[in-house]
């Protein structure tokens, strides 16, 4: 078994659940879709470009690419997410497959794009190498990944509350660094090792627009797999403390004229 194989199994199991997929689409996707817009705008797409939407999820980017006239293939390991994608972008082609072992020939696509997906894979260097393999000469790779608690108010609240009341390593499998692509030097090393060149790194400003201070806890606990795993092994009293602390932090720092606005920036990388 590989170092992070148990994590990979947990991710696939989690995203196979209909309630998780539903919660992601109704809650978490409001931020991921903002990152997606930044990614699509950052790459030189033209009508009829051949594009692989890697880890396509609920298909928001797939639909956007189809609207631009691109020839799009969406791939995801979650059948539940692909059900959403097929409804959102019925003109695309879809594969239920593994981003770490792509079912495509070498040099198949002019663009390979991945919006907030690679962080959910156990062997991320292999996924990058596969993306490079299926990219045509002169093609463009682009991806987004969430910024960590050091620069993301949203993740600072979530992980700050968790670490204040619980052991964040208890009962969960070893996993890759979720925020490694947000660090420019690390991202450069990973992409160059996979064969990419001319790597560019920037940030997309995304924000949660929340009706209540408690909504951020619900997003992380209901619409994710990783945080849900961390919370599932905590006693109910600890979970309630985490929930209360998160709501208090949102209330103290992120109240707006209408509800709450909590920034959740994403790193944007092209090569």
Coordinates of C-alpha atoms in Angstrom, one line a residue, residues 3-263:
X3 CA 2.0 6.1 1.7
X4 CA -1.4 7.9 1.1
X5 CA -3.4 5.0 -0.3
X6 CA -5.8 4.8 2.7
X7 CA -6.5 8.5 2.2
X8 CA -7.3 7.9 -1.4
X9 CA -9.8 5.2 -0.5
X10 CA -11.4 7.5 2.1
X11 CA -11.7 10.3 -0.5
X12 CA -13.3 8.0 -3.1
X13 CA -15.7 6.6 -0.5
X14 CA -16.7 10.0 0.7
X15 CA -17.4 11.5 -2.7
X16 CA -19.4 8.5 -3.7
X17 CA -22.0 9.5 -1.1
X18 CA -25.0 11.3 -2.6
X19 CA -25.5 13.6 0.5
X20 CA -21.9 14.8 0.3
X21 CA -22.2 15.5 -3.4
X22 CA -25.5 17.3 -2.9
X23 CA -24.0 19.4 0.0
X24 CA -20.9 20.3 -2.0
X25 CA -23.0 21.5 -5.0
X26 CA -25.4 23.5 -2.8
X27 CA -22.7 25.0 -0.4
X28 CA -19.0 24.6 -1.2
X29 CA -19.3 25.1 -4.9
X30 CA -20.1 28.8 -4.4
X31 CA -16.4 29.4 -3.8
X32 CA -15.0 26.8 -6.2
X33 CA -17.0 28.2 -9.0
X34 CA -15.3 31.6 -8.4
X35 CA -11.9 30.0 -8.6
X36 CA -13.0 28.3 -11.9
X37 CA -13.8 31.6 -13.5
X38 CA -10.3 32.8 -12.8
X39 CA -8.8 29.7 -14.2
X40 CA -10.7 29.8 -17.4
X41 CA -9.8 33.5 -17.9
X42 CA -6.1 32.8 -17.3
X43 CA -5.6 30.3 -20.2
X44 CA -5.6 31.1 -24.0
X45 CA -8.7 29.1 -25.0
X46 CA -10.2 29.4 -28.4
X47 CA -13.4 28.0 -29.9
X48 CA -12.9 24.3 -30.7
X49 CA -10.0 23.9 -28.3
X50 CA -9.7 20.3 -27.0
X51 CA -9.9 20.4 -23.2
X52 CA -9.7 17.8 -20.5
X53 CA -11.6 19.0 -17.4
X54 CA -9.6 17.0 -14.9
X55 CA -11.5 16.1 -11.6
X56 CA -14.5 17.9 -13.2
X57 CA -16.7 17.5 -10.2
X58 CA -20.2 18.9 -10.7
X59 CA -19.4 20.3 -14.1
X60 CA -19.5 24.0 -13.6
X61 CA -16.2 24.5 -15.5
X62 CA -17.2 21.8 -18.0
X63 CA -20.3 23.9 -18.8
X64 CA -18.4 27.1 -19.1
X65 CA -15.9 25.5 -21.5
X66 CA -18.7 24.1 -23.6
X67 CA -20.3 27.6 -23.7
X68 CA -17.0 28.9 -25.1
X69 CA -17.2 26.4 -27.9
X70 CA -14.5 24.0 -26.7
X71 CA -14.5 20.3 -27.2
X72 CA -14.6 19.1 -23.6
X73 CA -14.0 15.8 -21.9
X74 CA -14.7 15.7 -18.2
X75 CA -13.1 13.1 -15.9
X76 CA -13.9 12.4 -12.3
X77 CA -13.7 9.4 -9.9
X78 CA -17.2 10.2 -8.4
X79 CA -20.2 8.9 -10.3
X80 CA -22.4 11.2 -8.1
X81 CA -20.5 14.2 -9.2
X82 CA -20.6 13.1 -12.8
X83 CA -24.4 12.9 -12.6
X84 CA -24.4 16.6 -11.8
X85 CA -21.8 17.3 -14.5
X86 CA -23.8 15.5 -17.2
X87 CA -26.9 17.6 -16.3
X88 CA -24.9 20.9 -16.3
X89 CA -23.0 20.2 -19.5
X90 CA -24.8 17.5 -21.5
X91 CA -22.7 18.2 -24.7
X92 CA -19.4 17.2 -23.1
X93 CA -17.9 13.7 -23.1
X94 CA -17.4 12.0 -19.7
X95 CA -15.2 9.4 -18.2
X96 CA -15.5 7.9 -14.7
X97 CA -11.8 7.4 -14.1
X98 CA -8.6 8.0 -12.2
X99 CA -6.6 11.2 -12.7
X100 CA -3.5 9.3 -11.7
X101 CA -3.9 6.8 -14.6
X102 CA -5.7 8.6 -17.4
X103 CA -7.6 6.6 -20.0
X104 CA -6.3 8.7 -22.9
X105 CA -3.5 8.5 -25.4
X106 CA -0.4 10.6 -25.2
X107 CA -0.8 14.2 -26.6
X108 CA -4.7 14.1 -26.7
X109 CA -5.6 17.6 -25.5
X110 CA -4.6 21.2 -26.1
X111 CA -5.6 22.1 -22.6
X112 CA -5.7 20.2 -19.3
X113 CA -7.5 22.2 -16.6
X114 CA -8.2 21.1 -13.0
X115 CA -10.3 23.3 -10.6
X116 CA -9.6 22.5 -6.9
X117 CA -9.3 18.8 -7.6
X118 CA -5.7 17.5 -7.5
X119 CA -5.5 18.1 -3.7
X120 CA -8.0 15.2 -3.3
X121 CA -5.7 12.6 -4.9
X122 CA -3.2 10.4 -2.9
X123 CA -0.4 10.5 -5.6
X124 CA -0.4 14.1 -6.8
X125 CA 3.0 14.0 -8.6
X126 CA 1.6 11.0 -10.6
X127 CA -1.5 13.0 -11.5
X128 CA 0.6 15.9 -12.7
X129 CA 2.8 13.6 -14.8
X130 CA -0.4 12.1 -16.4
X131 CA -1.7 15.6 -17.1
X132 CA 1.6 16.4 -18.8
X133 CA 1.5 13.1 -20.8
X134 CA -1.9 13.7 -22.4
X135 CA -1.1 17.4 -23.2
X136 CA -0.3 18.2 -26.8
X137 CA 3.1 19.9 -27.6
X138 CA 2.6 23.6 -26.9
X139 CA -0.5 23.0 -24.9
X140 CA -1.4 24.6 -21.6
X141 CA -2.0 23.1 -18.1
X142 CA -3.9 25.1 -15.5
X143 CA -5.1 24.3 -12.0
X144 CA -6.4 26.0 -8.8
X145 CA -5.9 24.9 -5.2
X146 CA -7.0 26.4 -1.9
X147 CA -4.7 28.7 0.0
X148 CA -3.8 27.6 3.5
X149 CA -4.7 29.0 6.9
X150 CA -1.7 31.4 6.9
X151 CA -3.4 33.5 4.2
X152 CA -7.0 32.2 4.0
X153 CA -9.5 33.6 6.6
X154 CA -11.9 30.7 5.9
X155 CA -9.3 28.0 6.4
X156 CA -7.8 29.9 9.4
X157 CA -11.2 29.8 11.1
X158 CA -11.8 26.1 10.3
X159 CA -8.4 24.8 11.2
X160 CA -7.9 27.2 14.1
X161 CA -11.1 26.1 15.8
X162 CA -10.2 22.4 15.1
X163 CA -6.7 22.7 16.6
X164 CA -8.0 24.7 19.6
X165 CA -10.2 21.9 20.7
X166 CA -9.0 18.6 19.1
X167 CA -6.1 16.7 17.7
X168 CA -6.3 17.2 13.9
X169 CA -4.4 14.0 13.2
X170 CA -6.5 11.7 15.4
X171 CA -8.3 8.9 13.5
X172 CA -7.6 10.0 10.0
X173 CA -5.2 8.4 7.4
X174 CA -1.9 10.0 6.4
X175 CA -2.5 12.4 3.6
X176 CA -0.6 14.8 1.3
X177 CA -0.2 18.4 2.3
X178 CA -3.6 19.9 1.3
X179 CA -2.1 23.4 0.8
X180 CA 1.2 22.6 -0.9
X181 CA 0.2 24.1 -4.3
X182 CA -0.5 27.4 -2.6
X183 CA 3.3 27.8 -1.9
X184 CA 4.9 29.1 -5.0
X185 CA 8.2 27.4 -4.6
X186 CA 6.6 24.0 -3.9
X187 CA 4.2 24.3 -6.8
X188 CA 7.1 25.1 -9.1
X189 CA 9.1 22.1 -7.9
X190 CA 6.1 19.7 -8.3
X191 CA 5.2 20.9 -11.8
X192 CA 8.7 21.0 -13.1
X193 CA 9.3 17.5 -11.8
X194 CA 6.3 16.4 -13.9
X195 CA 7.8 17.9 -17.0
X196 CA 6.1 21.3 -17.1
X197 CA 7.8 24.6 -17.9
X198 CA 7.1 28.3 -17.7
X199 CA 5.1 27.8 -14.5
X200 CA 3.2 30.9 -13.4
X201 CA 1.6 31.3 -9.9
X202 CA -1.0 33.8 -8.8
X203 CA -4.1 34.1 -6.5
X204 CA -7.8 34.2 -7.2
X205 CA -9.9 36.1 -4.7
X206 CA -12.9 34.0 -3.8
X207 CA -15.4 34.6 -0.9
X208 CA -18.1 32.8 1.0
X209 CA -21.3 34.9 1.2
X210 CA -23.1 33.5 4.2
X211 CA -26.5 34.1 5.7
X212 CA -25.5 33.1 9.2
X213 CA -22.3 32.9 11.2
X214 CA -22.9 29.2 11.7
X215 CA -23.0 28.4 8.0
X216 CA -19.2 28.1 7.6
X217 CA -19.2 25.2 10.0
X218 CA -22.0 23.5 8.0
X219 CA -20.0 23.9 4.8
X220 CA -16.9 22.3 6.1
X221 CA -18.8 19.5 8.0
X222 CA -21.4 18.6 5.4
X223 CA -19.8 19.5 2.0
X224 CA -16.3 18.2 2.4
X225 CA -14.7 14.8 2.9
X226 CA -11.5 15.7 4.7
X227 CA -12.9 18.0 7.4
X228 CA -15.9 15.6 7.8
X229 CA -13.4 12.8 8.6
X230 CA -11.7 14.9 11.2
X231 CA -14.9 15.8 12.9
X232 CA -16.3 12.3 12.8
X233 CA -13.7 11.0 15.2
X234 CA -14.3 13.8 17.7
X235 CA -16.6 13.4 20.7
X236 CA -19.9 15.3 20.2
X237 CA -18.9 17.9 22.9
X238 CA -15.7 18.7 21.1
X239 CA -17.5 19.0 17.8
X240 CA -20.0 21.5 19.4
X241 CA -17.0 23.5 20.8
X242 CA -15.5 23.6 17.3
X243 CA -18.8 24.7 15.8
X244 CA -19.3 27.5 18.4
X245 CA -15.7 28.8 18.0
X246 CA -16.1 28.9 14.2
X247 CA -19.3 30.9 14.5
X248 CA -17.8 33.3 17.0
X249 CA -14.8 33.9 14.7
X250 CA -17.1 34.6 11.7
X251 CA -19.3 36.9 13.8
X252 CA -16.3 38.8 15.1
X253 CA -14.4 39.5 11.9
X254 CA -16.6 38.9 8.8
X255 CA -20.0 40.5 9.4
X256 CA -21.2 42.6 6.4
X257 CA -24.2 44.8 5.5
X258 CA -25.9 41.6 4.3
X259 CA -24.9 38.5 6.2
X260 CA -21.2 37.6 6.3
X261 CA -18.3 37.6 3.8
X262 CA -15.4 35.2 4.5
X263 CA -12.5 35.3 2.0

